[in-house]
XYZ file of C-alpha atoms in Angstrom:
659
model
C -164.544 -20.957 -90.286
C -166.247 -21.133 -87.351
C -165.911 -24.362 -85.189
C -168.371 -26.605 -85.124
C -170.649 -26.960 -81.892
C -169.195 -29.117 -79.272
C -171.396 -32.430 -78.191
C -171.980 -31.537 -74.896
C -173.370 -27.950 -75.932
C -175.652 -29.447 -78.202
C -176.969 -32.106 -75.998
C -176.986 -29.038 -73.339
C -179.152 -26.866 -76.036
C -181.702 -29.754 -77.029
C -182.468 -30.217 -73.199
C -182.932 -26.678 -73.164
C -185.233 -26.453 -76.015
C -186.995 -29.605 -74.664
C -187.239 -28.083 -70.982
C -188.655 -25.057 -72.702
C -191.350 -27.092 -74.470
C -192.953 -28.881 -71.688
C -193.048 -25.570 -69.854
C -195.044 -24.543 -72.602
C -197.058 -27.809 -72.396
C -197.349 -27.012 -68.584
C -198.971 -23.201 -69.521
C -201.058 -24.753 -71.643
C -202.730 -27.216 -68.938
C -202.968 -24.288 -66.665
C -205.163 -22.274 -69.232
C -207.211 -25.271 -70.320
C -207.826 -26.212 -66.870
C -209.211 -22.223 -66.382
C -211.693 -22.738 -69.551
C -212.718 -25.947 -68.056
C -213.608 -24.014 -65.167
C -215.107 -21.025 -66.793
C -217.162 -23.662 -68.714
C -218.508 -25.190 -65.561
C -219.406 -21.800 -64.161
C -221.839 -21.048 -66.855
C -223.391 -24.108 -67.015
C -227.082 -22.841 -65.715
C -229.029 -24.697 -62.706
C -232.531 -24.663 -64.291
C -233.668 -28.180 -64.102
C -237.278 -29.624 -64.969
C -238.193 -28.447 -61.210
C -237.047 -27.377 -58.031
C -235.398 -30.631 -57.218
C -233.456 -31.523 -60.658
C -232.579 -27.622 -60.411
C -231.062 -28.158 -56.587
C -229.207 -31.073 -57.877
C -227.565 -29.387 -60.415
C -226.490 -26.712 -58.575
C -224.854 -28.814 -56.518
C -223.295 -30.929 -59.032
C -221.827 -28.048 -60.390
C -220.825 -26.365 -57.242
C -219.140 -29.885 -56.452
C -217.532 -30.080 -60.022
C -215.946 -26.760 -59.816
C -214.107 -27.500 -56.533
C -212.949 -30.803 -58.397
C -211.441 -28.136 -60.915
C -209.649 -26.484 -58.789
C -205.796 -25.413 -59.872
C -203.823 -25.571 -56.997
C -200.829 -23.410 -57.584
C -197.961 -25.435 -55.967
C -199.084 -28.415 -56.840
C -198.034 -29.738 -60.222
C -200.554 -30.526 -62.965
C -198.626 -33.569 -64.491
C -195.500 -35.244 -63.135
C -194.863 -38.002 -65.964
C -195.253 -38.827 -69.489
C -195.537 -41.679 -71.474
C -193.805 -42.378 -75.081
C -195.348 -44.812 -77.316
C -194.067 -45.284 -80.868
C -196.964 -43.105 -82.139
C -198.030 -40.711 -79.697
C -197.150 -39.707 -76.003
C -199.338 -38.830 -72.980
C -198.640 -36.679 -69.843
C -199.872 -38.094 -66.431
C -201.107 -36.177 -63.598
C -203.597 -35.454 -60.672
C -206.342 -34.770 -62.857
C -207.635 -35.191 -66.501
C -207.195 -31.845 -68.714
C -208.225 -31.374 -72.066
C -208.033 -28.471 -74.706
C -211.073 -27.121 -76.709
C -211.333 -29.748 -78.681
C -211.533 -32.567 -76.467
C -208.039 -33.750 -76.533
C -206.230 -34.754 -73.997
C -203.325 -32.395 -72.627
C -202.602 -34.392 -69.466
C -204.240 -38.215 -68.503
C -205.187 -38.646 -65.113
C -203.387 -40.747 -63.277
C -206.078 -43.231 -62.894
C -207.213 -43.696 -66.384
C -205.986 -47.198 -67.668
C -203.168 -46.142 -69.699
C -201.753 -44.119 -66.995
C -200.856 -47.328 -65.367
C -198.273 -48.068 -67.409
C -196.254 -45.353 -65.943
C -196.168 -47.225 -62.675
C -195.685 -50.786 -64.002
C -193.882 -50.447 -67.140
C -190.141 -51.480 -66.992
C -187.038 -52.200 -68.551
C -188.155 -55.876 -68.847
C -191.742 -55.604 -69.420
C -191.874 -52.175 -71.127
C -195.377 -52.747 -72.401
C -194.935 -50.905 -75.717
C -193.398 -47.911 -73.568
C -190.286 -46.175 -75.304
C -189.649 -43.934 -72.774
C -190.788 -42.961 -69.276
C -190.471 -39.078 -68.327
C -189.998 -37.732 -64.752
C -190.465 -34.192 -63.950
C -189.202 -32.335 -61.258
C -190.749 -29.306 -59.637
C -190.084 -26.521 -57.159
C -193.431 -25.605 -56.184
C -195.388 -25.744 -59.300
C -192.832 -24.302 -61.252
C -190.653 -26.981 -63.524
C -187.456 -27.601 -63.060
C -186.076 -30.550 -64.679
C -186.956 -33.617 -66.196
C -185.682 -37.334 -66.376
C -185.773 -39.968 -69.190
C -186.075 -43.703 -68.789
C -185.599 -45.698 -72.075
C -187.458 -48.888 -71.768
C -187.220 -49.739 -75.111
C -183.198 -50.443 -75.330
C -182.719 -53.437 -72.922
C -180.136 -53.615 -70.587
C -180.594 -53.231 -66.451
C -182.790 -51.652 -64.477
C -181.934 -47.779 -63.209
C -182.693 -46.004 -60.690
C -184.171 -42.818 -60.675
C -182.784 -39.460 -58.789
C -186.172 -37.963 -59.606
C -188.121 -40.411 -57.807
C -185.791 -40.666 -54.790
C -186.127 -36.910 -54.336
C -189.609 -36.780 -54.184
C -189.917 -39.666 -51.849
C -187.469 -37.831 -49.329
C -188.529 -34.216 -49.799
C -188.847 -32.208 -46.685
C -192.135 -32.970 -45.399
C -193.807 -29.655 -43.999
C -197.192 -29.242 -43.091
C -200.254 -32.406 -43.919
C -199.338 -35.888 -45.822
C -199.412 -35.342 -49.766
C -200.345 -37.421 -52.210
C -198.004 -40.166 -53.564
C -199.391 -39.921 -57.029
C -195.746 -39.370 -58.727
C -194.072 -42.244 -56.491
C -196.426 -45.005 -56.573
C -194.384 -48.306 -56.714
C -195.716 -51.418 -58.638
C -196.851 -53.368 -55.842
C -198.370 -50.539 -53.996
C -200.028 -49.742 -57.509
C -201.426 -53.312 -57.794
C -203.488 -52.534 -54.682
C -204.728 -49.180 -55.456
C -206.069 -50.274 -58.435
C -207.731 -53.719 -56.749
C -211.125 -53.854 -58.061
C -214.596 -52.253 -56.181
C -215.670 -55.677 -54.831
C -212.546 -56.678 -53.430
C -212.020 -56.312 -49.666
C -208.176 -56.063 -48.752
C -206.422 -55.609 -45.814
C -202.905 -54.158 -46.159
C -200.394 -55.102 -43.150
C -197.958 -52.308 -44.118
C -194.783 -51.699 -42.176
C -193.385 -48.453 -40.936
C -192.778 -46.513 -44.405
C -194.430 -48.879 -46.817
C -197.085 -46.276 -47.620
C -199.862 -48.301 -46.391
C -201.840 -45.063 -45.654
C -201.329 -43.499 -48.744
C -202.268 -46.571 -50.813
C -205.599 -46.511 -49.132
C -206.366 -43.051 -49.917
C -205.056 -43.195 -53.291
C -207.023 -46.838 -53.639
C -210.552 -44.334 -52.801
C -209.557 -41.647 -55.334
C -209.008 -44.627 -58.147
C -212.611 -46.098 -56.951
C -214.302 -42.591 -57.171
C -213.095 -42.495 -60.556
C -213.542 -45.615 -61.431
C -217.206 -46.242 -60.143
C -218.041 -42.677 -59.815
C -221.800 -42.777 -60.585
C -222.351 -45.988 -58.183
C -220.033 -44.247 -55.633
C -221.857 -41.075 -55.941
C -225.273 -42.680 -54.830
C -223.734 -44.607 -51.663
C -220.275 -42.522 -50.628
C -216.910 -43.479 -49.558
C -215.873 -43.357 -46.160
C -212.798 -43.116 -44.451
C -211.920 -43.662 -40.875
C -209.060 -42.555 -38.780
C -207.455 -42.917 -35.128
C -208.061 -39.395 -33.661
C -208.525 -35.818 -34.909
C -204.572 -35.223 -35.451
C -204.395 -37.874 -37.681
C -207.372 -37.061 -39.775
C -206.535 -33.398 -39.444
C -202.859 -34.627 -41.366
C -204.691 -36.904 -43.940
C -207.839 -34.753 -44.814
C -205.917 -33.052 -47.927
C -204.408 -35.839 -49.824
C -208.189 -36.801 -51.577
C -209.018 -33.268 -52.432
C -205.509 -32.731 -54.092
C -206.413 -35.646 -55.922
C -209.834 -34.319 -57.154
C -211.889 -35.982 -54.897
C -213.650 -33.660 -52.737
C -217.059 -35.244 -52.180
C -215.508 -38.333 -49.643
C -216.597 -38.357 -45.728
C -213.635 -38.374 -43.503
C -214.488 -39.318 -39.701
C -212.518 -40.173 -36.624
C -213.386 -44.000 -35.344
C -215.153 -42.254 -32.726
C -217.049 -40.063 -34.410
C -218.348 -43.082 -36.170
C -220.360 -43.888 -33.340
C -224.073 -43.364 -32.286
C -224.017 -39.721 -30.537
C -224.059 -40.296 -26.586
C -223.265 -37.527 -23.927
C -219.928 -38.672 -22.416
C -219.148 -37.286 -19.555
C -217.728 -40.648 -17.601
C -214.435 -42.245 -17.349
C -213.715 -46.032 -16.198
C -211.089 -48.296 -15.141
C -208.871 -50.212 -18.218
C -210.038 -53.506 -17.888
C -214.256 -52.312 -17.389
C -213.175 -50.546 -21.176
C -211.871 -53.978 -21.868
C -214.943 -55.756 -21.037
C -216.987 -53.396 -23.088
C -214.957 -54.170 -25.767
C -215.495 -57.746 -25.818
C -217.293 -59.404 -29.033
C -219.624 -61.086 -26.573
C -220.887 -57.675 -25.717
C -222.895 -58.224 -29.454
C -224.743 -60.990 -28.059
C -225.744 -59.153 -24.475
C -226.989 -56.436 -26.719
C -228.986 -58.772 -29.052
C -230.637 -60.244 -26.163
C -231.317 -56.886 -24.154
C -233.031 -55.644 -27.307
C -235.108 -58.217 -28.492
C -236.295 -59.316 -24.905
C -238.645 -56.467 -25.568
C -241.069 -58.330 -27.594
C -243.691 -59.818 -25.655
C -246.845 -61.905 -25.984
C -250.341 -59.741 -26.676
C -252.555 -59.833 -23.616
C -255.656 -61.243 -25.417
C -257.845 -60.379 -28.053
C -256.649 -56.796 -29.376
C -259.215 -54.472 -30.355
C -258.650 -51.781 -32.686
C -261.476 -48.369 -32.347
C -262.674 -46.875 -35.850
C -265.423 -44.329 -34.639
C -268.362 -46.404 -33.537
C -266.855 -49.728 -35.102
C -264.396 -52.195 -33.159
C -262.551 -54.519 -34.349
C -261.159 -57.771 -33.288
C -257.725 -59.411 -33.645
C -257.589 -62.629 -32.382
C -254.072 -63.317 -30.009
C -253.323 -65.803 -32.460
C -253.270 -63.318 -35.377
C -250.898 -61.022 -33.587
C -248.668 -63.510 -32.444
C -248.468 -64.721 -36.111
C -247.737 -60.968 -36.998
C -244.353 -60.670 -34.806
C -243.547 -64.595 -35.466
C -243.573 -63.485 -39.009
C -241.739 -60.366 -38.676
C -239.052 -61.967 -36.552
C -238.422 -64.677 -39.102
C -237.654 -61.710 -41.442
C -234.742 -60.462 -40.110
C -235.668 -57.001 -39.847
C -233.655 -54.020 -37.654
C -235.717 -53.756 -34.455
C -237.727 -50.826 -35.122
C -238.331 -51.435 -38.888
C -239.725 -54.640 -37.415
C -242.393 -52.618 -34.953
C -243.326 -50.882 -38.435
C -243.994 -54.072 -40.258
C -246.242 -55.334 -37.354
C -247.858 -51.988 -37.372
C -248.718 -52.558 -41.088
C -249.777 -56.174 -40.678
C -252.177 -54.939 -37.786
C -253.776 -52.413 -39.965
C -253.682 -54.280 -42.964
C -255.703 -57.321 -40.889
C -258.558 -54.064 -40.007
C -258.393 -52.957 -43.412
C -259.277 -56.688 -44.859
C -262.145 -56.454 -41.991
C -263.580 -53.481 -43.272
C -263.725 -55.061 -46.720
C -265.651 -57.778 -45.897
C -268.317 -55.949 -43.873
C -268.723 -52.843 -46.409
C -267.666 -54.480 -49.642
C -265.396 -50.781 -49.798
C -261.800 -50.353 -49.333
C -260.339 -47.214 -46.716
C -258.463 -44.462 -48.344
C -254.478 -44.491 -47.872
C -254.674 -41.451 -46.112
C -257.594 -43.568 -43.597
C -255.398 -46.330 -43.234
C -252.229 -44.188 -42.506
C -254.389 -42.290 -39.835
C -255.480 -45.583 -38.034
C -251.378 -46.819 -38.174
C -250.741 -44.094 -36.058
C -253.698 -44.250 -33.873
C -253.807 -44.553 -30.046
C -254.815 -48.061 -30.263
C -252.645 -49.363 -32.648
C -249.560 -47.482 -30.868
C -250.836 -48.823 -27.204
C -250.710 -52.443 -28.898
C -246.964 -51.788 -30.463
C -246.072 -50.186 -26.991
C -247.050 -53.328 -25.689
C -245.938 -56.259 -27.631
C -242.634 -54.254 -29.564
C -242.034 -50.982 -27.922
C -239.642 -48.371 -29.479
C -236.259 -48.687 -27.632
C -233.386 -45.947 -27.136
C -229.928 -46.966 -26.725
C -229.105 -44.463 -23.776
C -231.959 -45.742 -21.621
C -231.581 -49.459 -22.645
C -227.902 -49.061 -21.533
C -228.791 -47.430 -18.224
C -231.008 -50.035 -17.789
C -228.484 -52.727 -18.623
C -226.244 -51.331 -16.219
C -228.704 -50.556 -13.344
C -230.840 -53.416 -13.043
C -229.126 -56.577 -11.381
C -231.675 -58.857 -11.899
C -232.544 -58.036 -15.983
C -228.911 -58.660 -16.319
C -228.553 -61.564 -15.222
C -231.405 -62.879 -16.992
C -229.681 -61.616 -20.174
C -226.271 -62.955 -19.684
C -227.335 -66.504 -18.930
C -223.540 -68.448 -19.734
C -221.568 -65.514 -21.371
C -220.158 -63.545 -18.829
C -218.900 -64.614 -15.420
C -220.425 -63.710 -12.254
C -217.830 -61.375 -11.379
C -217.430 -59.598 -15.300
C -221.323 -59.379 -15.152
C -220.618 -57.421 -11.940
C -218.155 -55.284 -13.777
C -221.066 -53.505 -15.651
C -223.055 -52.479 -13.119
C -223.733 -48.908 -12.118
C -223.296 -47.421 -8.471
C -225.644 -44.628 -9.680
C -229.222 -45.203 -11.049
C -227.580 -42.204 -13.816
C -224.855 -43.443 -15.173
C -222.338 -40.985 -16.634
C -221.305 -42.912 -20.070
C -217.833 -43.361 -21.622
C -216.099 -43.662 -24.537
C -216.996 -47.159 -24.513
C -220.368 -46.649 -24.043
C -220.602 -45.070 -27.024
C -219.141 -48.301 -29.061
C -222.155 -49.935 -27.107
C -224.935 -47.511 -27.797
C -223.605 -48.055 -31.881
C -224.170 -51.572 -31.484
C -227.742 -50.845 -30.076
C -228.461 -48.488 -32.903
C -227.427 -50.898 -35.782
C -229.906 -53.444 -33.840
C -232.520 -50.897 -33.962
C -232.569 -49.032 -37.110
C -230.387 -49.539 -40.504
C -227.122 -47.251 -40.463
C -226.541 -45.432 -43.669
C -223.899 -47.630 -46.035
C -220.874 -46.710 -47.911
C -220.106 -48.303 -51.426
C -216.381 -48.497 -49.935
C -214.912 -47.671 -46.576
C -211.091 -47.332 -45.827
C -210.240 -47.673 -41.995
C -206.896 -46.690 -41.101
C -204.489 -47.985 -37.936
C -207.020 -50.612 -37.857
C -204.967 -52.709 -35.746
C -206.213 -50.713 -32.635
C -210.044 -51.323 -33.418
C -211.443 -53.981 -30.761
C -213.817 -55.913 -32.072
C -216.803 -54.350 -31.396
C -215.556 -51.277 -33.318
C -214.856 -54.066 -36.090
C -218.723 -54.339 -35.926
C -219.121 -50.703 -36.130
C -217.126 -50.500 -39.460
C -219.029 -53.689 -40.473
C -222.176 -52.059 -40.077
C -221.627 -48.929 -42.206
C -220.420 -51.279 -45.029
C -223.110 -54.288 -45.369
C -223.080 -54.627 -48.517
C -219.864 -52.587 -49.711
C -215.868 -53.543 -49.739
C -213.229 -52.194 -47.170
C -209.846 -51.586 -47.319
C -208.006 -52.054 -44.134
C -204.987 -50.742 -43.126
C -202.532 -51.320 -40.251
C -199.533 -52.721 -38.513
C -200.070 -55.429 -35.913
C -196.563 -54.109 -34.450
C -198.059 -50.736 -33.684
C -201.149 -51.639 -32.087
C -201.151 -50.149 -28.977
C -205.007 -50.171 -27.516
C -205.289 -52.943 -24.651
C -207.533 -54.650 -27.218
C -205.130 -54.655 -30.101
C -205.758 -57.060 -32.613
C -203.131 -60.102 -33.307
C -204.591 -61.911 -36.066
C -205.748 -59.589 -38.987
C -208.265 -62.738 -40.203
C -210.058 -61.960 -36.630
C -210.106 -58.317 -37.792
C -211.563 -58.902 -41.291
C -214.471 -61.477 -39.833
C -215.434 -58.681 -36.998
C -215.599 -56.362 -40.070
C -218.349 -58.264 -42.011
C -215.108 -59.413 -44.837
C -214.313 -63.123 -43.342
C -213.176 -63.721 -47.435
C -210.866 -60.470 -47.564
C -207.446 -60.845 -48.386
C -204.447 -59.823 -46.858
C -201.525 -58.487 -48.238
C -198.273 -57.523 -46.739
C -196.216 -54.631 -47.415
C -192.610 -54.753 -46.058
C -190.244 -52.482 -48.001
C -190.362 -49.333 -46.890
C -189.710 -46.245 -49.118
C -189.914 -43.982 -46.179
C -187.673 -44.541 -43.061
C -183.952 -44.918 -43.519
C -182.687 -48.338 -43.294
C -180.914 -47.501 -39.951
C -183.812 -46.007 -38.127
C -185.922 -49.407 -39.105
C -182.900 -51.747 -38.094
C -183.368 -49.763 -34.772
C -186.919 -49.978 -34.317
C -187.089 -53.707 -35.605
C -184.814 -55.137 -32.020
C -188.513 -54.572 -30.829
C -190.027 -56.867 -33.199
C -189.442 -60.083 -30.718
C -191.072 -58.607 -27.521
C -194.174 -57.253 -29.507
C -196.253 -60.907 -29.496
C -196.864 -60.511 -33.113
C -196.240 -62.314 -36.317
C -195.117 -60.032 -38.727
C -192.377 -59.815 -41.062
C -189.255 -57.502 -40.345
C -189.494 -53.904 -42.518
C -187.011 -53.360 -45.087
C -186.036 -49.925 -46.435
C -184.708 -49.031 -49.784
C -183.069 -46.010 -48.227
C -179.590 -45.827 -47.173
C -179.431 -42.418 -46.134
C -180.421 -40.928 -42.965
C -179.399 -39.951 -39.517
C -179.433 -42.139 -36.105
C -177.935 -40.209 -33.386
C -178.174 -41.580 -29.492
C -177.456 -38.808 -26.917
C -176.630 -39.656 -23.098
C -177.102 -37.005 -20.836
C -177.556 -35.689 -17.017
C -180.132 -32.570 -18.074
C -182.613 -33.502 -20.609
C -183.825 -29.939 -21.186
C -180.854 -28.508 -22.071
C -180.294 -31.609 -24.439
C -183.370 -31.785 -26.036
C -182.781 -28.147 -26.626
C -179.586 -28.341 -28.167
C -180.607 -31.445 -30.279
C -183.709 -29.144 -31.691
C -181.244 -26.469 -32.182
C -178.777 -28.855 -34.373
C -182.426 -30.441 -36.177
C -183.397 -27.173 -37.626
C -180.012 -26.496 -39.592
C -181.576 -29.062 -41.752
C -184.882 -28.536 -44.121
C -188.000 -30.129 -43.000
C -190.287 -30.771 -40.023
C -189.006 -31.432 -36.743
C -190.778 -33.479 -34.082
C -190.238 -33.892 -30.689
C -191.744 -36.851 -29.256
C -192.069 -38.100 -25.350
C -194.817 -39.514 -22.976
C -196.514 -36.060 -21.681
C -195.549 -35.753 -18.359
C -191.692 -35.568 -19.698
C -192.945 -32.887 -22.589
C -194.448 -30.837 -19.547
C -191.124 -31.139 -17.407
C -189.244 -30.033 -20.189
C -191.610 -27.162 -21.929
C -189.726 -24.489 -20.583
C -186.201 -25.331 -21.631
C -187.299 -25.551 -25.344
C -187.216 -22.732 -27.499
C -189.920 -20.762 -28.013
C -192.796 -21.887 -30.586
C -191.258 -22.307 -33.834
C -193.104 -23.348 -37.319
C -191.166 -26.120 -37.885
C -191.235 -27.792 -34.285
C -193.889 -29.773 -33.040
C -194.208 -31.308 -29.479
C -195.542 -34.443 -29.300
C -197.108 -36.702 -26.772
C -196.315 -40.501 -28.000
C -199.634 -41.273 -27.268
C -200.763 -39.097 -30.504
C -197.773 -40.024 -32.769
C -199.317 -42.883 -34.587
C -200.126 -41.756 -38.275
C -197.980 -38.743 -37.966
C -194.713 -38.390 -39.839
C -192.001 -35.828 -39.340
C -188.418 -35.293 -41.314
C -186.533 -35.145 -38.038
C -188.038 -37.024 -34.817
C -186.383 -36.126 -31.481
C -187.264 -39.192 -29.089
C -187.074 -38.305 -25.058
C -186.698 -40.816 -22.320
C -187.999 -44.275 -24.303
C -187.672 -45.880 -21.009
C -190.690 -43.515 -19.891
C -192.671 -44.379 -23.389
C -192.308 -48.126 -22.156
C -192.847 -47.646 -18.909
C -196.297 -45.398 -19.466
C -198.661 -48.263 -20.904
C -198.966 -51.847 -20.604
C -198.102 -52.184 -24.312
C -195.514 -49.659 -23.988
C -193.193 -51.356 -26.165
C -195.452 -51.198 -29.448
C -195.909 -47.336 -28.643
C -191.809 -47.242 -28.447
C -192.062 -49.172 -32.041
C -194.380 -46.263 -33.084
C -192.665 -43.316 -32.127
C -189.231 -44.237 -33.333
C -190.447 -45.009 -36.714
C -192.188 -41.555 -37.067
C -188.700 -40.638 -38.625
C -188.454 -40.274 -42.400
C -184.658 -38.814 -42.539
C -183.014 -38.381 -39.127
C -183.729 -39.547 -35.755
C -182.349 -38.304 -32.479
C -182.764 -40.406 -29.032
C -181.823 -38.093 -25.591
C -181.878 -39.978 -22.604
C -181.201 -39.696 -18.979
C -182.493 -43.369 -18.311
C -181.221 -46.540 -19.432
C -182.483 -47.115 -22.968
C -184.435 -50.162 -22.751
C -182.727 -53.582 -22.940
C -183.671 -54.441 -26.447
C -182.485 -51.189 -28.007
C -179.098 -51.428 -26.985
C -178.504 -55.398 -27.479
C -176.600 -57.231 -30.003
C -179.386 -57.376 -32.898
C -176.569 -60.721 -34.281
C -176.705 -62.219 -30.509
């Protein structure tokens, strides 16, 4: 008689069959997505007129971008089994030719159960399946039975995805979103939220995935108003700029905080204490006074000529036009146009009284742009330019003192004075020019704004964010412990007030999934010296490597540390002050695609599998908030951290944490 198949062999056969079926579903999903693209390509761009045709064409191009099938990005990462149906969960919605879903978008309501269901609360989910991929190739799966009770179990595939080596731009986290992150991602469009996120808690990913979720849930509304993502610098923006396109969201504005500001030619530099003064919130009031001080009384009765006719507008009427307009609270230049309209209206009523007929719209527009009306406006409500106004503020001491009154001390006010008649503007001046531009004209507003590394924004930069979201909501991301700018925030409620969302809630994320426990414990030793009220970071990762190397020859030891790091998979970041990097560059290996030499000043927000920190004491000594900078640098490591030093380590790193 033939032997019966062993239980283990039967189990292996079943698993192989199941894996083959999942691979077939993946192939079918890819094919269905290709057909969705083909159908979109075949749509015509012919509308009722040229405008609608152009709009249709743009919509089709955008939709094609959203339907791009990236070969190395899995279409789905999980599956939910209910008593009578099952759904695959992925990065975008894929349907077959009959409209039946082959893959549910991770943002769909039922997909939330993939992140929230548990053994304690199965939410009618019988089984949650996670998939393992190598690039775009499905290699394995892992099942969690949620309907059988018992204890929660850890997921090897989930841990492997979180700890997967990082090379290249930031990845999305749709396969690994945790319940507390999911609550923030799916917060309503009306909610403004500040996420105080310790290192490795995924705050940046939460903000970007929230933007993707809101675009999916409120697409029509946000199509009109748009979504804006603001980050600290170009290196950071380059690092994160592929996350949203990977999730199918390609129509999002992503800029640095400097690019957000009003355009201004920047050729100057200035001392830090002057920069700090210009970022002080009191500058907002000074600039407000500067703008509105240009409004003046008319010089007697105003005469507006119309061919052979002369129309007189009494001085008190013009004063009323000005006072009524100011009470409306309009932006300055819109107020100027309002006074223009009121003036033209007065002439219109004069003509109607004299002739019994009303002038044509064309004639009224021509009158509004006529020399006599423009001369009146230039006298009582002149047009302004941010650059010229700043120049006058810095060069006209008498006017500056007249505006100041009780805002600044004489010493502070003197810091604003320019030594030349044509001052060279600085980055801080761009922030002030943006404040002026916001007083003059209403800036473009967005339906939702995501601001990352917000702990480094000044009060004036926060106000620039507020101007981009006067009626929308914001997601503010940051960590007070990582504040390195001279005006770094110490209280999120103050920042939220400056951003125009005083009622926005502050939520702390303290559990890290990225930085190993040993590295977090070392960085936490710095917290007592950072003068911020934040909870210590925690980590769920017990792996990782922490290696402290004291040496007498920095370049050689760094070269050795890099060679050791390259025996592991993933990216390697060598972080030090710019001066230290310049001094040892010649000793380091030639350019390697996995090795990045990164100045400490630009490391914020980035991450590397293996970080090598050179001379921490020099990082601390390089700037006033050097300990904050070191805290940032130490927590860039997602697997291994090597510290190489010839100088003694900062005392906080060597002290007994239990003492």
